[in-house]
PDB file of C-alpha atoms in Angstrom:
ATOM      1  CA  MET B   1     243.464 109.360 149.817  1.00  0.00           C
ATOM      2  CA  ARG B   2     240.793 107.146 148.618  1.00  0.00           C
ATOM      3  CA  LYS B   3     240.723 103.662 146.881  1.00  0.00           C
ATOM      4  CA  ASN B   4     237.694 102.102 146.254  1.00  0.00           C
ATOM      5  CA  GLY B   5     235.810 103.562 147.844  1.00  0.00           C
ATOM      6  CA  SER B   6     237.248 103.474 151.744  1.00  0.00           C
ATOM      7  CA  ARG B   7     239.346 106.718 153.468  1.00  0.00           C
ATOM      8  CA  GLU B   8     243.396 105.248 153.518  1.00  0.00           C
ATOM      9  CA  ILE B   9     245.234 107.109 156.397  1.00  0.00           C
ATOM     10  CA  THR B  10     249.559 106.626 156.476  1.00  0.00           C
ATOM     11  CA  PHE B  11     250.647 105.474 159.515  1.00  0.00           C
ATOM     12  CA  ALA B  12     251.995 108.889 161.140  1.00  0.00           C
ATOM     13  CA  GLN B  13     248.291 109.807 160.853  1.00  0.00           C
ATOM     14  CA  TYR B  14     247.184 105.946 162.747  1.00  0.00           C
ATOM     15  CA  ARG B  15     249.575 106.676 165.253  1.00  0.00           C
ATOM     16  CA  THR B  16     248.641 110.290 166.587  1.00  0.00           C
ATOM     17  CA  THR B  17     244.909 109.181 166.549  1.00  0.00           C
ATOM     18  CA  ASP B  18     246.070 106.213 168.659  1.00  0.00           C
ATOM     19  CA  LEU B  19     248.492 108.358 171.016  1.00  0.00           C
ATOM     20  CA  PHE B  20     245.250 110.552 170.818  1.00  0.00           C
ATOM     21  CA  LEU B  21     242.412 108.108 172.300  1.00  0.00           C
ATOM     22  CA  PHE B  22     244.539 106.116 174.952  1.00  0.00           C
ATOM     23  CA  ALA B  23     245.163 109.865 176.212  1.00  0.00           C
ATOM     24  CA  VAL B  24     242.143 110.315 176.420  1.00  0.00           C
ATOM     25  CA  ILE B  25     241.218 107.306 177.906  1.00  0.00           C
ATOM     26  CA  VAL B  26     244.087 107.874 180.594  1.00  0.00           C
ATOM     27  CA  ALA B  27     242.613 110.914 181.696  1.00  0.00           C
ATOM     28  CA  LEU B  28     238.976 109.059 182.108  1.00  0.00           C
ATOM     29  CA  ALA B  29     241.020 106.644 183.803  1.00  0.00           C
ATOM     30  CA  GLU B  30     242.455 109.110 186.373  1.00  0.00           C
ATOM     31  CA  LEU B  31     239.147 111.307 186.419  1.00  0.00           C
ATOM     32  CA  PHE B  32     237.020 107.774 187.529  1.00  0.00           C
ATOM     33  CA  THR B  33     239.155 106.500 190.328  1.00  0.00           C
ATOM     34  CA  PHE B  34     239.022 110.307 191.847  1.00  0.00           C
ATOM     35  CA  ALA B  35     235.056 110.219 191.429  1.00  0.00           C
ATOM     36  CA  ALA B  36     235.013 106.388 193.109  1.00  0.00           C
ATOM     37  CA  THR B  37     237.015 107.825 196.242  1.00  0.00           C
ATOM     38  CA  VAL B  38     234.261 110.306 196.423  1.00  0.00           C
ATOM     39  CA  TRP B  39     231.551 107.759 195.945  1.00  0.00           C
ATOM     40  CA  PHE B  40     232.177 105.526 198.996  1.00  0.00           C
ATOM     41  CA  PRO B  41     231.427 106.093 201.651  1.00  0.00           C
ATOM     42  CA  GLN B  42     235.064 106.550 204.822  1.00  0.00           C
ATOM     43  CA  GLU B  43     235.219 103.547 206.038  1.00  0.00           C
ATOM     44  CA  ALA B  44     235.337 101.497 202.558  1.00  0.00           C
ATOM     45  CA  ILE B  45     238.016 103.036 200.710  1.00  0.00           C
ATOM     46  CA  PHE B  46     240.323 101.465 198.838  1.00  0.00           C
ATOM     47  CA  THR B  47     242.225 102.572 195.584  1.00  0.00           C
ATOM     48  CA  PHE B  48     243.692 101.445 192.990  1.00  0.00           C
ATOM     49  CA  SER B  49     244.521 103.007 189.644  1.00  0.00           C
ATOM     50  CA  PHE B  50     244.158 101.676 185.782  1.00  0.00           C
ATOM     51  CA  ALA B  51     247.364 103.902 184.914  1.00  0.00           C
ATOM     52  CA  LEU B  52     249.975 101.267 185.338  1.00  0.00           C
ATOM     53  CA  PRO B  53     248.152  98.714 182.724  1.00  0.00           C
ATOM     54  CA  LEU B  54     246.916 101.250 180.583  1.00  0.00           C
ATOM     55  CA  SER B  55     250.642 103.273 180.162  1.00  0.00           C
ATOM     56  CA  LEU B  56     251.756  99.119 179.536  1.00  0.00           C
ATOM     57  CA  ILE B  57     249.090  98.797 177.090  1.00  0.00           C
ATOM     58  CA  VAL B  58     250.931 102.619 175.451  1.00  0.00           C
ATOM     59  CA  MET B  59     253.984 100.460 175.492  1.00  0.00           C
ATOM     60  CA  MET B  60     254.067  97.529 173.876  1.00  0.00           C
ATOM     61  CA  ARG B  61     252.330  98.810 171.161  1.00  0.00           C
ATOM     62  CA  TRP B  62     254.131 102.152 170.288  1.00  0.00           C
ATOM     63  CA  GLY B  63     257.412 101.749 172.590  1.00  0.00           C
ATOM     64  CA  TRP B  64     259.011 104.767 174.703  1.00  0.00           C
ATOM     65  CA  PRO B  65     256.125 107.216 174.052  1.00  0.00           C
ATOM     66  CA  ALA B  66     253.993 105.881 176.858  1.00  0.00           C
ATOM     67  CA  VAL B  67     256.520 107.755 179.709  1.00  0.00           C
ATOM     68  CA  PHE B  68     254.865 110.458 179.181  1.00  0.00           C
ATOM     69  CA  TYR B  69     250.742 108.164 179.727  1.00  0.00           C
ATOM     70  CA  ALA B  70     252.597 106.873 182.601  1.00  0.00           C
ATOM     71  CA  ALA B  71     254.176 110.106 184.028  1.00  0.00           C
ATOM     72  CA  CYS B  72     250.968 112.030 183.184  1.00  0.00           C
ATOM     73  CA  SER B  73     248.562 110.227 185.219  1.00  0.00           C
ATOM     74  CA  ALA B  74     251.048 110.534 188.206  1.00  0.00           C
ATOM     75  CA  ILE B  75     251.034 114.537 187.781  1.00  0.00           C
ATOM     76  CA  ILE B  76     246.343 114.448 186.755  1.00  0.00           C
ATOM     77  CA  CYS B  77     246.435 112.455 190.104  1.00  0.00           C
ATOM     78  CA  CYS B  78     248.424 114.710 192.121  1.00  0.00           C
ATOM     79  CA  ALA B  79     246.012 117.523 190.938  1.00  0.00           C
ATOM     80  CA  LEU B  80     242.413 115.949 191.738  1.00  0.00           C
ATOM     81  CA  ASN B  81     243.804 114.969 195.073  1.00  0.00           C
ATOM     82  CA  SER B  82     245.868 118.574 195.621  1.00  0.00           C
ATOM     83  CA  GLY B  83     248.945 116.968 195.457  1.00  0.00           C
ATOM     84  CA  THR B  84     252.232 119.149 197.714  1.00  0.00           C
ATOM     85  CA  TRP B  85     255.142 119.606 195.072  1.00  0.00           C
ATOM     86  CA  GLN B  86     256.761 117.268 196.216  1.00  0.00           C
ATOM     87  CA  GLN B  87     253.852 114.787 195.587  1.00  0.00           C
ATOM     88  CA  PHE B  88     253.929 115.526 192.328  1.00  0.00           C
ATOM     89  CA  VAL B  89     257.600 114.638 191.542  1.00  0.00           C
ATOM     90  CA  ALA B  90     257.535 111.362 193.345  1.00  0.00           C
ATOM     91  CA  PHE B  91     254.858 110.346 191.285  1.00  0.00           C
ATOM     92  CA  GLY B  92     255.331 111.509 188.427  1.00  0.00           C
ATOM     93  CA  VAL B  93     259.677 110.612 188.482  1.00  0.00           C
ATOM     94  CA  GLY B  94     258.227 106.730 190.160  1.00  0.00           C
ATOM     95  CA  ASN B  95     255.435 106.512 187.270  1.00  0.00           C
ATOM     96  CA  ALA B  96     257.962 107.685 184.502  1.00  0.00           C
ATOM     97  CA  SER B  97     260.424 104.779 185.795  1.00  0.00           C
ATOM     98  CA  ILE B  98     258.721 102.144 184.312  1.00  0.00           C
ATOM     99  CA  ILE B  99     260.482 103.209 180.765  1.00  0.00           C
ATOM    100  CA  LEU B 100     263.226 101.144 182.425  1.00  0.00           C
ATOM    101  CA  THR B 101     261.376  98.529 181.742  1.00  0.00           C
ATOM    102  CA  LEU B 102     262.013  98.742 178.077  1.00  0.00           C
ATOM    103  CA  PHE B 103     265.835  96.902 178.886  1.00  0.00           C
ATOM    104  CA  TYR B 104     262.982  93.475 179.240  1.00  0.00           C
ATOM    105  CA  LEU B 105     260.508  94.356 176.320  1.00  0.00           C
ATOM    106  CA  LEU B 106     263.032  94.654 173.773  1.00  0.00           C
ATOM    107  CA  PRO B 107     264.880  91.866 173.829  1.00  0.00           C
ATOM    108  CA  VAL B 108     262.634  89.839 175.087  1.00  0.00           C
ATOM    109  CA  GLY B 109     260.030  91.033 172.534  1.00  0.00           C
ATOM    110  CA  LYS B 110     256.980  92.009 172.077  1.00  0.00           C
ATOM    111  CA  LYS B 111     255.427  89.353 170.692  1.00  0.00           C
ATOM    112  CA  LYS B 112     257.168  86.837 172.998  1.00  0.00           C
ATOM    113  CA  ILE B 113     255.551  88.583 176.337  1.00  0.00           C
ATOM    114  CA  ALA B 114     252.073  88.871 175.026  1.00  0.00           C
ATOM    115  CA  ASP B 115     251.981  85.462 173.999  1.00  0.00           C
ATOM    116  CA  LYS B 116     252.843  84.014 177.373  1.00  0.00           C
ATOM    117  CA  TRP B 117     251.675  84.937 180.354  1.00  0.00           C
ATOM    118  CA  TYR B 118     253.639  84.495 182.484  1.00  0.00           C
ATOM    119  CA  LEU B 119     255.892  87.064 180.433  1.00  0.00           C
ATOM    120  CA  THR B 120     253.252  89.169 180.368  1.00  0.00           C
ATOM    121  CA  PHE B 121     253.726  89.219 185.051  1.00  0.00           C
ATOM    122  CA  VAL B 122     256.882  89.102 184.719  1.00  0.00           C
ATOM    123  CA  TRP B 123     256.807  92.604 182.759  1.00  0.00           C
ATOM    124  CA  VAL B 124     254.210  93.424 185.595  1.00  0.00           C
ATOM    125  CA  VAL B 125     255.958  93.076 188.548  1.00  0.00           C
ATOM    126  CA  LEU B 126     258.948  94.532 186.319  1.00  0.00           C
ATOM    127  CA  ALA B 127     257.145  97.684 186.069  1.00  0.00           C
ATOM    128  CA  TRP B 128     255.007  97.829 189.045  1.00  0.00           C
ATOM    129  CA  GLY B 129     258.655  97.285 191.271  1.00  0.00           C
ATOM    130  CA  LEU B 130     259.746  99.803 189.673  1.00  0.00           C
ATOM    131  CA  GLN B 131     257.051 102.107 190.369  1.00  0.00           C
ATOM    132  CA  VAL B 132     256.633 102.064 193.812  1.00  0.00           C
ATOM    133  CA  ILE B 133     260.703 102.141 195.037  1.00  0.00           C
ATOM    134  CA  VAL B 134     261.484 104.458 193.024  1.00  0.00           C
ATOM    135  CA  ARG B 135     258.529 106.921 194.450  1.00  0.00           C
ATOM    136  CA  SER B 136     259.666 106.009 197.976  1.00  0.00           C
ATOM    137  CA  ALA B 137     263.327 106.546 196.839  1.00  0.00           C
ATOM    138  CA  MET B 138     262.240 110.381 195.471  1.00  0.00           C
ATOM    139  CA  PHE B 139     260.447 111.020 198.818  1.00  0.00           C
ATOM    140  CA  ALA B 140     263.261 110.060 200.686  1.00  0.00           C
ATOM    141  CA  ALA B 141     265.597 111.679 198.950  1.00  0.00           C
ATOM    142  CA  LEU B 142     263.124 114.828 198.849  1.00  0.00           C
ATOM    143  CA  GLY B 143     262.830 114.621 203.284  1.00  0.00           C
ATOM    144  CA  VAL B 144     259.439 113.718 202.971  1.00  0.00           C
ATOM    145  CA  ALA B 145     259.763 109.916 205.224  1.00  0.00           C
ATOM    146  CA  ASP B 146     262.013 107.128 205.256  1.00  0.00           C
ATOM    147  CA  PHE B 147     262.809 104.276 202.721  1.00  0.00           C
ATOM    148  CA  VAL B 148     261.119 101.720 204.578  1.00  0.00           C
ATOM    149  CA  SER B 149     258.519 104.329 205.707  1.00  0.00           C
ATOM    150  CA  ALA B 150     257.205 105.127 202.355  1.00  0.00           C
ATOM    151  CA  LEU B 151     257.407 101.910 200.689  1.00  0.00           C
ATOM    152  CA  TYR B 152     255.419 100.575 202.905  1.00  0.00           C
ATOM    153  CA  ALA B 153     252.691 103.763 202.602  1.00  0.00           C
ATOM    154  CA  MET B 154     253.149 102.251 198.562  1.00  0.00           C
ATOM    155  CA  CYS B 155     252.474  99.502 198.916  1.00  0.00           C
ATOM    156  CA  GLY B 156     249.247  99.538 200.629  1.00  0.00           C
ATOM    157  CA  ILE B 157     245.332  99.498 200.089  1.00  0.00           C
ATOM    158  CA  ASN B 158     244.826 103.154 199.496  1.00  0.00           C
ATOM    159  CA  SER B 159     247.885 103.918 197.663  1.00  0.00           C
ATOM    160  CA  ASP B 160     247.461 104.087 194.069  1.00  0.00           C
ATOM    161  CA  CYS B 161     249.667 101.588 193.258  1.00  0.00           C
ATOM    162  CA  GLY B 162     249.734  99.954 195.848  1.00  0.00           C
ATOM    163  CA  LEU B 163     248.969  95.167 195.273  1.00  0.00           C
ATOM    164  CA  LEU B 164     245.393  95.565 194.754  1.00  0.00           C
ATOM    165  CA  SER B 165     246.740  97.815 191.707  1.00  0.00           C
ATOM    166  CA  PHE B 166     249.462  95.812 190.782  1.00  0.00           C
ATOM    167  CA  VAL B 167     246.710  92.443 191.396  1.00  0.00           C
ATOM    168  CA  MET B 168     244.363  94.971 188.748  1.00  0.00           C
ATOM    169  CA  SER B 169     247.583  95.795 186.041  1.00  0.00           C
ATOM    170  CA  PHE B 170     247.925  91.979 185.887  1.00  0.00           C
ATOM    171  CA  ILE B 171     244.361  90.993 185.299  1.00  0.00           C
ATOM    172  CA  VAL B 172     243.442  94.019 182.428  1.00  0.00           C
ATOM    173  CA  LEU B 173     246.617  92.591 180.409  1.00  0.00           C
ATOM    174  CA  PHE B 174     245.535  89.575 181.065  1.00  0.00           C
ATOM    175  CA  ILE B 175     242.360  89.384 179.374  1.00  0.00           C
ATOM    176  CA  VAL B 176     242.959  92.703 176.643  1.00  0.00           C
ATOM    177  CA  ARG B 177     246.296  90.351 175.751  1.00  0.00           C
ATOM    178  CA  ARG B 178     243.434  88.215 173.941  1.00  0.00           C
ATOM    179  CA  PHE B 179     241.558  90.739 172.048  1.00  0.00           C
ATOM    180  CA  ASP B 180     243.635  91.005 168.362  1.00  0.00           C
ATOM    181  CA  GLY B 181     245.348  93.420 167.844  1.00  0.00           C
ATOM    182  CA  ILE B 182     245.130  95.796 171.601  1.00  0.00           C
ATOM    183  CA  PHE B 183     248.656  94.404 173.588  1.00  0.00           C
ATOM    184  CA  GLU B 184     250.275  93.689 170.130  1.00  0.00           C
ATOM    185  CA  ASP B 185     253.448  95.844 168.347  1.00  0.00           C
ATOM    186  CA  GLN B 186     251.086  98.278 165.653  1.00  0.00           C
ATOM    187  CA  LYS B 187     253.537  98.760 162.916  1.00  0.00           C
ATOM    188  CA  ALA B 188     253.204  94.929 163.284  1.00  0.00           C
ATOM    189  CA  TYR B 189     250.207  94.732 163.034  1.00  0.00           C
ATOM    190  CA  LEU B 190     249.648  96.433 160.477  1.00  0.00           C
ATOM    191  CA  ILE B 191     252.233  94.788 159.033  1.00  0.00           C
ATOM    192  CA  ARG B 192     250.273  91.645 159.502  1.00  0.00           C
ATOM    193  CA  ILE B 193     246.686  92.955 158.613  1.00  0.00           C
ATOM    194  CA  GLY B 194     247.932  94.096 155.205  1.00  0.00           C
ATOM    195  CA  LYS B 195     249.468  90.229 154.005  1.00  0.00           C
ATOM    196  CA  MET B 196     246.023  88.917 155.468  1.00  0.00           C
ATOM    197  CA  ARG B 197     243.971  91.480 153.255  1.00  0.00           C
ATOM    198  CA  ASP B 198     246.347  90.802 150.342  1.00  0.00           C
ATOM    199  CA  GLU B 199     246.124  87.176 151.328  1.00  0.00           C
ATOM    200  CA  GLN B 200     242.338  87.513 150.507  1.00  0.00           C
ATOM    201  CA  ARG B 201     242.812  89.054 147.661  1.00  0.00           C
ATOM    202  CA  LYS B 202     244.737  86.975 146.056  1.00  0.00           C
ATOM    203  CA  ARG B 203     242.299  84.054 147.483  1.00  0.00           C
ATOM    204  CA  ASP B 204     238.812  85.976 145.892  1.00  0.00           C
ATOM    205  CA  THR B 205     240.681  86.684 142.603  1.00  0.00           C
ATOM    206  CA  PHE B 206     241.730  82.828 141.618  1.00  0.00           C
ATOM    207  CA  GLY B 207     238.029  82.176 143.053  1.00  0.00           C
ATOM    208  CA  GLU B 208     236.292  84.312 140.322  1.00  0.00           C
ATOM    209  CA  GLN B 209     239.208  83.108 137.433  1.00  0.00           C
ATOM    210  CA  LEU B 210     238.291  79.807 138.954  1.00  0.00           C
ATOM    211  CA  GLU B 211     234.609  80.458 138.584  1.00  0.00           C
ATOM    212  CA  GLU B 212     234.848  82.024 134.713  1.00  0.00           C
ATOM    213  CA  LEU B 213     237.463  79.338 134.034  1.00  0.00           C
ATOM    214  CA  ASP B 214     234.321  76.996 135.037  1.00  0.00           C
ATOM    215  CA  GLU B 215     231.578  78.754 133.415  1.00  0.00           C
ATOM    216  CA  GLU B 216     233.731  78.616 130.156  1.00  0.00           C
ATOM    217  CA  SER B 217     234.524  75.244 130.421  1.00  0.00           C
ATOM    218  CA  LEU B 218     231.237  73.811 130.462  1.00  0.00           C
ATOM    219  CA  SER B 219     229.950  75.981 127.998  1.00  0.00           C
ATOM    220  CA  ILE B 220     232.431  74.620 125.244  1.00  0.00           C
ATOM    221  CA  LEU B 221     231.276  71.185 126.330  1.00  0.00           C
ATOM    222  CA  SER B 222     227.772  71.748 125.742  1.00  0.00           C
ATOM    223  CA  ASN B 223     227.987  73.284 123.040  1.00  0.00           C
ATOM    224  CA  ASN B 224     230.271  69.843 121.978  1.00  0.00           C
ATOM    225  CA  ASP B 225     227.309  68.046 123.262  1.00  0.00           C
ATOM    226  CA  ASP B 226     229.669  66.034 125.526  1.00  0.00           C
ATOM    227  CA  LEU B 227     227.549  66.894 127.978  1.00  0.00           C
ATOM    228  CA  ASP B 228     224.543  64.561 126.135  1.00  0.00           C
ATOM    229  CA  TYR B 229     223.664  61.179 127.829  1.00  0.00           C
TER     230      TYR B 229
END
């Protein structure tokens, strides 16, 4: 559909495109993390992942579909590192547990969380904590390690969900929340942008009418010699 020479897309098309782009970003982020562990010297290895902040950005923008990004990032990570089936299960379920933070996000409100840095911080704490605890619980349930040992390993600097990932997640969200429309519910964002465009269009139209009125008034005054001194 074309209007005024520009191509308009439906909300569903916009959502599909946006979700696809973030899926690509999540996949590239996991590839980058894996490549970094290969490139860096063995003695200097420390690991962090962008999966958590990216998943939370998607959740802020679109809600529950973020669970698929969180789970898929774990699957990609395990696949790249030749993980065991227990790791696939524990990491996948652990990452998917961030869906439970919707019980915090929805009552508090997306806009309020995006506007207040400390509410963003609480959200990151909840998401990261769930991820670490559920992963550790899954490893314990699968008989891979006891809960405490697994929990300690999950928080280590060589874990993709360790303390470094927690810090990086908050830094990423703290930065992106300052960019208009990135860390925002997209339906609300599009409505806001639409209203701004309508107001601008009305101001432009009103300004043109005033300009035409002024020219007409000057012409009348000039013809009546009202401007002669």
